[in-house]
């Protein structure tokens, strides 16, 4: 692995397919590309970083900017703030033709979201690239 790629990994809780399907019923994607894959725990970890520990993960909020991006806010073991202070979230759907990227969901949820009744989801801790 190249030195510049050494810390391009991140730790996350990856949704299982059943949770993803159930959330899609509750929040039908508004934009062309549905993601709904994971919630990031920590960016910039080495390839051999430990996986996060298993956690209770629940969807607790919804955000849509009306401009091609929607996200779900989640709580991990009852906390909505990641260790870096940003909010745990799942990029739900987006429209890349409007210049939207998954990373934009960080600012979207920080700007505010609509609380929803807690929805437990099943996830698997992973190290991703």
Tab-separated table of N, CA and C in Angstrom:
chain	number	residue	atom	x	y	z
A	1	UNK	N	0.853	-1.183	0.000
A	1	UNK	CA	0.000	0.000	0.000
A	1	UNK	C	0.890	1.234	0.000
A	2	UNK	N	0.541	2.206	-0.805
A	2	UNK	CA	1.297	3.449	-0.858
A	2	UNK	C	1.138	4.196	0.458
A	3	UNK	N	2.170	4.934	0.835
A	3	UNK	CA	2.146	5.684	2.082
A	3	UNK	C	0.966	6.643	2.151
A	4	UNK	N	0.654	7.335	1.022
A	4	UNK	CA	-0.450	8.297	1.036
A	4	UNK	C	-1.802	7.609	1.207
A	5	UNK	N	-1.886	6.297	0.944
A	5	UNK	CA	-3.142	5.557	1.107
A	5	UNK	C	-3.266	4.884	2.465
A	6	UNK	N	-2.215	4.985	3.273
A	6	UNK	CA	-2.179	4.261	4.541
A	6	UNK	C	-3.326	4.629	5.467
A	7	UNK	N	-3.749	5.884	5.485
A	7	UNK	CA	-4.785	6.320	6.413
A	7	UNK	C	-6.076	6.740	5.701
A	8	UNK	N	-6.378	6.119	4.556
A	8	UNK	CA	-7.609	6.409	3.838
A	8	UNK	C	-8.763	5.517	4.292
A	9	UNK	N	-8.547	4.709	5.280
A	9	UNK	CA	-9.569	3.794	5.768
A	9	UNK	C	-10.456	4.523	6.776
A	10	UNK	N	-11.601	3.929	7.068
A	10	UNK	CA	-12.456	4.460	8.120
A	10	UNK	C	-13.210	3.315	8.774
A	11	UNK	N	-13.599	3.527	10.024
A	11	UNK	CA	-14.384	2.531	10.728
A	11	UNK	C	-15.849	2.921	10.633
A	12	UNK	N	-16.712	1.903	10.624
A	12	UNK	CA	-18.126	2.169	10.398
A	12	UNK	C	-18.987	1.037	10.945
A	13	UNK	N	-20.272	1.340	11.061
A	13	UNK	CA	-21.293	0.330	11.320
A	13	UNK	C	-22.077	0.189	10.024
A	14	UNK	N	-22.001	-0.991	9.394
A	14	UNK	CA	-22.626	-1.258	8.099
A	14	UNK	C	-24.007	-1.867	8.313
A	15	UNK	N	-25.013	-1.284	7.662
A	15	UNK	CA	-26.381	-1.784	7.777
A	15	UNK	C	-26.515	-3.158	7.150
A	16	UNK	N	-27.341	-4.002	7.765
A	16	UNK	CA	-27.664	-5.264	7.115
A	16	UNK	C	-28.782	-5.022	6.102
A	17	UNK	N	-28.976	-5.964	5.192
A	17	UNK	CA	-29.930	-5.765	4.104
A	17	UNK	C	-31.369	-5.654	4.607
A	18	UNK	N	-31.719	-6.365	5.657
A	18	UNK	CA	-33.084	-6.285	6.183
A	18	UNK	C	-33.360	-4.884	6.732
A	19	UNK	N	-32.433	-4.330	7.483
A	19	UNK	CA	-32.614	-2.981	8.022
A	19	UNK	C	-32.719	-1.966	6.888
A	20	UNK	N	-31.895	-2.130	5.880
A	20	UNK	CA	-31.919	-1.215	4.732
A	20	UNK	C	-33.278	-1.266	4.031
A	21	UNK	N	-33.800	-2.470	3.823
A	21	UNK	CA	-35.116	-2.616	3.179
A	21	UNK	C	-36.218	-1.986	4.027
A	22	UNK	N	-36.176	-2.230	5.335
A	22	UNK	CA	-37.203	-1.671	6.225
A	22	UNK	C	-37.137	-0.141	6.252
A	23	UNK	N	-35.931	0.399	6.284
A	23	UNK	CA	-35.794	1.865	6.257
A	23	UNK	C	-36.280	2.446	4.932
A	24	UNK	N	-36.066	1.720	3.841
A	24	UNK	CA	-36.517	2.203	2.532
A	24	UNK	C	-38.040	2.274	2.464
A	25	UNK	N	-38.722	1.406	3.201
A	25	UNK	CA	-40.187	1.484	3.277
A	25	UNK	C	-40.609	2.726	4.048
A	26	UNK	N	-39.897	3.004	5.116
A	26	UNK	CA	-40.220	4.155	5.968
A	26	UNK	C	-39.790	5.477	5.344
A	27	UNK	N	-38.643	5.471	4.664
A	27	UNK	CA	-38.087	6.673	4.038
A	27	UNK	C	-37.783	6.366	2.567
A	28	UNK	N	-38.806	6.315	1.713
A	28	UNK	CA	-38.525	6.038	0.298
A	28	UNK	C	-37.528	7.066	-0.245
A	29	UNK	N	-36.450	6.605	-0.867
A	29	UNK	CA	-35.434	7.537	-1.365
A	29	UNK	C	-36.041	8.557	-2.330
A	30	UNK	N	-35.691	9.829	-2.119
A	30	UNK	CA	-36.213	10.908	-2.956
A	30	UNK	C	-35.344	11.194	-4.171
A	31	UNK	N	-34.094	10.764	-4.121
A	31	UNK	CA	-33.157	11.109	-5.176
A	31	UNK	C	-32.677	9.846	-5.897
A	32	UNK	N	-32.117	9.997	-7.106
A	32	UNK	CA	-31.829	8.847	-7.964
A	32	UNK	C	-30.924	7.766	-7.371
A	33	UNK	N	-29.937	8.153	-6.579
A	33	UNK	CA	-28.993	7.160	-6.058
A	33	UNK	C	-29.225	6.924	-4.567
A	34	UNK	N	-29.673	5.721	-4.241
A	34	UNK	CA	-29.848	5.365	-2.829
A	34	UNK	C	-28.554	4.751	-2.331
A	35	UNK	N	-28.062	5.260	-1.197
A	35	UNK	CA	-26.860	4.697	-0.597
A	35	UNK	C	-27.258	3.828	0.599
A	36	UNK	N	-27.514	4.435	1.741
A	36	UNK	CA	-27.977	3.676	2.898
A	36	UNK	C	-27.076	2.519	3.273
A	37	UNK	N	-25.788	2.729	3.248
A	37	UNK	CA	-24.831	1.648	3.460
A	37	UNK	C	-24.291	1.563	4.892
A	38	UNK	N	-23.874	2.700	5.472
A	38	UNK	CA	-23.176	2.665	6.760
A	38	UNK	C	-23.270	4.011	7.472
A	39	UNK	N	-22.869	3.989	8.744
A	39	UNK	CA	-22.602	5.217	9.477
A	39	UNK	C	-21.134	5.171	9.896
A	40	UNK	N	-20.415	6.233	9.591
A	40	UNK	CA	-18.986	6.296	9.896
A	40	UNK	C	-18.766	6.555	11.379
A	41	UNK	N	-17.774	5.880	11.935
A	41	UNK	CA	-17.358	6.110	13.318
A	41	UNK	C	-16.139	7.023	13.330
A	42	UNK	N	-15.097	6.655	12.549
A	42	UNK	CA	-13.864	7.439	12.548
A	42	UNK	C	-13.197	7.378	11.183
A	43	UNK	N	-12.757	8.550	10.702
A	43	UNK	CA	-12.034	8.667	9.438
A	43	UNK	C	-10.530	8.576	9.670
A	44	UNK	N	-9.803	8.258	8.588
A	44	UNK	CA	-8.351	8.335	8.613
A	44	UNK	C	-7.683	7.332	9.512
A	45	UNK	N	-8.171	6.099	9.503
A	45	UNK	CA	-7.557	5.062	10.327
A	45	UNK	C	-6.666	4.193	9.450
A	46	UNK	N	-5.664	3.541	10.043
A	46	UNK	CA	-4.816	2.649	9.252
A	46	UNK	C	-5.579	1.381	8.860
A	47	UNK	N	-5.051	0.701	7.867
A	47	UNK	CA	-5.677	-0.522	7.349
A	47	UNK	C	-5.880	-1.563	8.451
A	48	UNK	N	-4.976	-1.608	9.392
A	48	UNK	CA	-5.074	-2.612	10.456
A	48	UNK	C	-5.784	-2.087	11.712
A	49	UNK	N	-6.527	-1.002	11.576
A	49	UNK	CA	-7.267	-0.450	12.726
A	49	UNK	C	-8.279	-1.474	13.224
A	50	UNK	N	-8.530	-1.484	14.514
A	50	UNK	CA	-9.552	-2.404	15.019
A	50	UNK	C	-10.943	-1.951	14.584
A	51	UNK	N	-11.808	-2.932	14.385
A	51	UNK	CA	-13.200	-2.611	14.081
A	51	UNK	C	-13.820	-1.959	15.311
A	52	UNK	N	-14.859	-1.112	15.099
A	52	UNK	CA	-15.561	-0.598	16.281
A	52	UNK	C	-16.216	-1.772	16.999
A	53	UNK	N	-16.513	-1.574	18.261
A	53	UNK	CA	-17.188	-2.656	18.979
A	53	UNK	C	-18.643	-2.697	18.541
A	54	UNK	N	-19.293	-3.849	18.623
A	54	UNK	CA	-20.714	-3.910	18.283
A	54	UNK	C	-21.495	-2.895	19.117
A	55	UNK	N	-22.557	-2.352	18.526
A	55	UNK	CA	-23.301	-1.289	19.199
A	55	UNK	C	-24.789	-1.399	18.896
A	56	UNK	N	-25.576	-0.761	19.745
A	56	UNK	CA	-26.996	-0.582	19.470
A	56	UNK	C	-27.109	0.678	18.619
A	57	UNK	N	-27.624	0.525	17.406
A	57	UNK	CA	-27.729	1.642	16.478
A	57	UNK	C	-29.202	1.866	16.161
A	58	UNK	N	-29.631	3.137	16.259
A	58	UNK	CA	-31.015	3.494	15.995
A	58	UNK	C	-31.078	4.751	15.144
A	59	UNK	N	-31.986	4.770	14.185
A	59	UNK	CA	-32.255	5.987	13.434
A	59	UNK	C	-33.085	6.891	14.343
A	60	UNK	N	-32.651	8.155	14.488
A	60	UNK	CA	-33.346	9.103	15.376
A	60	UNK	C	-33.742	10.394	14.675
A	61	UNK	N	-33.340	10.560	13.385
A	61	UNK	CA	-33.660	11.798	12.693
A	61	UNK	C	-33.564	11.672	11.194
A	62	UNK	N	-34.128	12.667	10.516
A	62	UNK	CA	-34.166	12.708	9.060
A	62	UNK	C	-33.859	14.121	8.592
A	63	UNK	N	-33.065	14.236	7.522
A	63	UNK	CA	-32.743	15.539	6.939
A	63	UNK	C	-32.806	15.447	5.422
A	64	UNK	N	-33.382	16.487	4.800
A	64	UNK	CA	-33.457	16.591	3.347
A	64	UNK	C	-33.273	18.064	3.009
A	65	UNK	N	-32.305	18.365	2.164
A	65	UNK	CA	-32.081	19.772	1.828
A	65	UNK	C	-32.935	20.241	0.656
A	66	UNK	N	-33.706	19.321	0.051
A	66	UNK	CA	-34.527	19.698	-1.086
A	66	UNK	C	-33.718	19.997	-2.337
A	67	UNK	N	-32.422	19.749	-2.273
A	67	UNK	CA	-31.524	20.052	-3.386
A	67	UNK	C	-30.668	18.852	-3.759
A	68	UNK	N	-31.252	17.655	-3.598
A	68	UNK	CA	-30.566	16.456	-4.054
A	68	UNK	C	-29.834	15.659	-3.006
A	69	UNK	N	-30.153	15.847	-1.724
A	69	UNK	CA	-29.449	15.106	-0.686
A	69	UNK	C	-30.355	14.857	0.501
A	70	UNK	N	-30.387	13.615	0.958
A	70	UNK	CA	-31.085	13.299	2.200
A	70	UNK	C	-30.240	12.342	3.027
A	71	UNK	N	-30.410	12.423	4.356
A	71	UNK	CA	-29.627	11.615	5.283
A	71	UNK	C	-30.471	11.257	6.498
A	72	UNK	N	-30.077	10.174	7.153
A	72	UNK	CA	-30.707	9.737	8.386
A	72	UNK	C	-29.716	9.934	9.527
A	73	UNK	N	-30.154	10.560	10.597
A	73	UNK	CA	-29.305	10.738	11.777
A	73	UNK	C	-29.483	9.498	12.644
A	74	UNK	N	-28.380	8.986	13.185
A	74	UNK	CA	-28.452	7.797	14.020
A	74	UNK	C	-27.797	8.039	15.377
A	75	UNK	N	-28.235	7.231	16.323
A	75	UNK	CA	-27.599	7.196	17.640
A	75	UNK	C	-26.874	5.860	17.752
A	76	UNK	N	-25.656	5.899	18.229
A	76	UNK	CA	-24.856	4.702	18.465
A	76	UNK	C	-24.693	4.584	19.976
A	77	UNK	N	-25.265	3.527	20.517
A	77	UNK	CA	-25.299	3.348	21.974
A	77	UNK	C	-25.832	4.601	22.671
A	78	UNK	N	-26.878	5.186	22.083
A	78	UNK	CA	-27.566	6.331	22.675
A	78	UNK	C	-26.944	7.681	22.418
A	79	UNK	N	-25.834	7.731	21.698
A	79	UNK	CA	-25.150	9.008	21.430
A	79	UNK	C	-25.242	9.362	19.953
A	80	UNK	N	-25.613	10.609	19.656
A	80	UNK	CA	-25.680	11.047	18.255
A	80	UNK	C	-24.372	11.676	17.792
A	81	UNK	N	-23.497	12.045	18.710
A	81	UNK	CA	-22.222	12.665	18.338
A	81	UNK	C	-21.112	11.632	18.242
A	82	UNK	N	-20.403	11.680	17.109
A	82	UNK	CA	-19.221	10.840	16.929
A	82	UNK	C	-18.093	11.357	17.819
A	83	UNK	N	-17.028	10.580	17.978
A	83	UNK	CA	-15.883	11.057	18.768
A	83	UNK	C	-15.308	12.384	18.268
A	84	UNK	N	-15.436	12.679	16.952
A	84	UNK	CA	-14.905	13.943	16.418
A	84	UNK	C	-15.886	15.105	16.599
A	85	UNK	N	-17.043	14.854	17.215
A	85	UNK	CA	-18.010	15.910	17.485
A	85	UNK	C	-19.096	16.055	16.439
A	86	UNK	N	-18.894	15.484	15.249
A	86	UNK	CA	-19.938	15.550	14.224
A	86	UNK	C	-21.031	14.527	14.553
A	87	UNK	N	-22.094	14.536	13.773
A	87	UNK	CA	-23.219	13.643	14.038
A	87	UNK	C	-23.077	12.323	13.283
A	88	UNK	N	-23.421	11.238	13.972
A	88	UNK	CA	-23.537	9.956	13.285
A	88	UNK	C	-24.704	10.073	12.311
A	89	UNK	N	-24.524	9.582	11.110
A	89	UNK	CA	-25.605	9.642	10.126
A	89	UNK	C	-25.363	8.612	9.034
A	90	UNK	N	-26.405	8.392	8.249
A	90	UNK	CA	-26.347	7.528	7.080
A	90	UNK	C	-26.733	8.396	5.886
A	91	UNK	N	-25.867	8.522	4.908
A	91	UNK	CA	-26.260	9.210	3.681
A	91	UNK	C	-27.299	8.318	3.023
A	92	UNK	N	-28.511	8.838	2.842
A	92	UNK	CA	-29.611	8.001	2.395
A	92	UNK	C	-29.745	8.003	0.865
A	93	UNK	N	-29.943	9.158	0.270
A	93	UNK	CA	-29.991	9.214	-1.195
A	93	UNK	C	-29.464	10.559	-1.659
A	94	UNK	N	-29.037	10.590	-2.929
A	94	UNK	CA	-28.485	11.830	-3.470
A	94	UNK	C	-28.624	11.864	-4.976
A	95	UNK	N	-28.385	13.048	-5.516
A	95	UNK	CA	-28.423	13.265	-6.958
A	95	UNK	C	-27.066	13.824	-7.376
A	96	UNK	N	-26.210	12.958	-7.905
A	96	UNK	CA	-24.856	13.377	-8.300
A	96	UNK	C	-24.883	14.347	-9.465
A	97	UNK	N	-25.953	14.324	-10.285
A	97	UNK	CA	-26.032	15.251	-11.416
A	97	UNK	C	-26.154	16.693	-10.934
A	98	UNK	N	-26.537	16.875	-9.673
A	98	UNK	CA	-26.617	18.205	-9.073
A	98	UNK	C	-25.351	18.533	-8.272
A	99	UNK	N	-24.330	17.685	-8.426
A	99	UNK	CA	-23.062	17.912	-7.741
A	99	UNK	C	-23.031	17.405	-6.312
A	100	UNK	N	-24.040	16.658	-5.903
A	100	UNK	CA	-24.089	16.172	-4.531
A	100	UNK	C	-23.188	14.963	-4.355
A	101	UNK	N	-22.519	14.912	-3.209
A	101	UNK	CA	-21.620	13.817	-2.860
A	101	UNK	C	-21.965	13.353	-1.451
A	102	UNK	N	-21.665	12.096	-1.124
A	102	UNK	CA	-21.966	11.610	0.222
A	102	UNK	C	-21.380	12.471	1.336
A	103	UNK	N	-20.188	13.014	1.121
A	103	UNK	CA	-19.544	13.831	2.155
A	103	UNK	C	-20.382	15.060	2.514
A	104	UNK	N	-21.211	15.524	1.606
A	104	UNK	CA	-22.053	16.693	1.878
A	104	UNK	C	-23.087	16.442	2.976
A	105	UNK	N	-23.371	15.183	3.252
A	105	UNK	CA	-24.371	14.895	4.282
A	105	UNK	C	-23.887	15.292	5.682
A	106	UNK	N	-22.578	15.421	5.869
A	106	UNK	CA	-22.065	15.890	7.161
A	106	UNK	C	-22.619	17.275	7.488
A	107	UNK	N	-22.516	18.199	6.533
A	107	UNK	CA	-23.024	19.559	6.755
A	107	UNK	C	-24.547	19.578	6.823
A	108	UNK	N	-25.189	18.738	6.021
A	108	UNK	CA	-26.653	18.682	6.023
A	108	UNK	C	-27.190	18.381	7.414
A	109	UNK	N	-26.708	17.326	8.048
A	109	UNK	CA	-27.250	16.953	9.358
A	109	UNK	C	-26.819	17.923	10.451
A	110	UNK	N	-25.626	18.514	10.313
A	110	UNK	CA	-25.182	19.508	11.297
A	110	UNK	C	-26.088	20.740	11.263
A	111	UNK	N	-26.648	21.046	10.098
A	111	UNK	CA	-27.511	22.218	9.945
A	111	UNK	C	-28.882	22.004	10.584
A	112	UNK	N	-29.207	20.768	10.890
A	112	UNK	CA	-30.475	20.462	11.535
A	112	UNK	C	-31.167	19.279	10.898
A	113	UNK	N	-32.033	18.668	11.674
A	113	UNK	CA	-32.770	17.501	11.195
A	113	UNK	C	-34.084	17.382	11.954
A	114	UNK	N	-34.986	16.620	11.377
A	114	UNK	CA	-36.286	16.372	11.984
A	114	UNK	C	-36.189	15.104	12.829
A	115	UNK	N	-36.447	15.196	14.141
A	115	UNK	CA	-36.428	13.977	14.956
A	115	UNK	C	-37.524	13.004	14.510
A	116	UNK	N	-37.233	11.718	14.601
A	116	UNK	CA	-38.214	10.671	14.318
A	116	UNK	C	-38.219	9.713	15.505
A	117	UNK	N	-39.304	8.952	15.635
A	117	UNK	CA	-39.324	7.909	16.662
A	117	UNK	C	-38.168	6.956	16.399
A	118	UNK	N	-37.455	6.580	17.452
A	118	UNK	CA	-36.285	5.719	17.299
A	118	UNK	C	-36.619	4.435	16.550
A	119	UNK	N	-35.783	4.109	15.579
A	119	UNK	CA	-35.937	2.907	14.768
A	119	UNK	C	-34.665	2.079	14.915
A	120	UNK	N	-34.705	0.979	15.671
A	120	UNK	CA	-33.524	0.126	15.801
A	120	UNK	C	-33.143	-0.488	14.457
A	121	UNK	N	-31.842	-0.520	14.171
A	121	UNK	CA	-31.344	-1.164	12.957
A	121	UNK	C	-30.211	-2.116	13.340
A	122	UNK	N	-29.970	-3.076	12.470
A	122	UNK	CA	-28.901	-4.050	12.694
A	122	UNK	C	-27.702	-3.676	11.841
A	123	UNK	N	-26.551	-3.606	12.483
A	123	UNK	CA	-25.314	-3.237	11.775
A	123	UNK	C	-24.181	-4.174	12.152
A	124	UNK	N	-23.140	-4.156	11.328
A	124	UNK	CA	-21.942	-4.919	11.581
A	124	UNK	C	-20.757	-3.972	11.606
A	125	UNK	N	-19.926	-4.002	12.647
A	125	UNK	CA	-18.735	-3.157	12.684
A	125	UNK	C	-17.730	-3.577	11.608
A	126	UNK	N	-17.183	-2.592	10.892
A	126	UNK	CA	-16.240	-2.883	9.809
A	126	UNK	C	-15.176	-1.793	9.715
A	127	UNK	N	-14.077	-2.119	9.055
A	127	UNK	CA	-13.084	-1.149	8.612
A	127	UNK	C	-13.238	-1.105	7.100
A	128	UNK	N	-13.481	0.099	6.555
A	128	UNK	CA	-13.779	0.250	5.128
A	128	UNK	C	-12.801	1.200	4.455
A	129	UNK	N	-12.789	1.121	3.139
A	129	UNK	CA	-11.982	2.051	2.347
A	129	UNK	C	-12.863	2.721	1.349
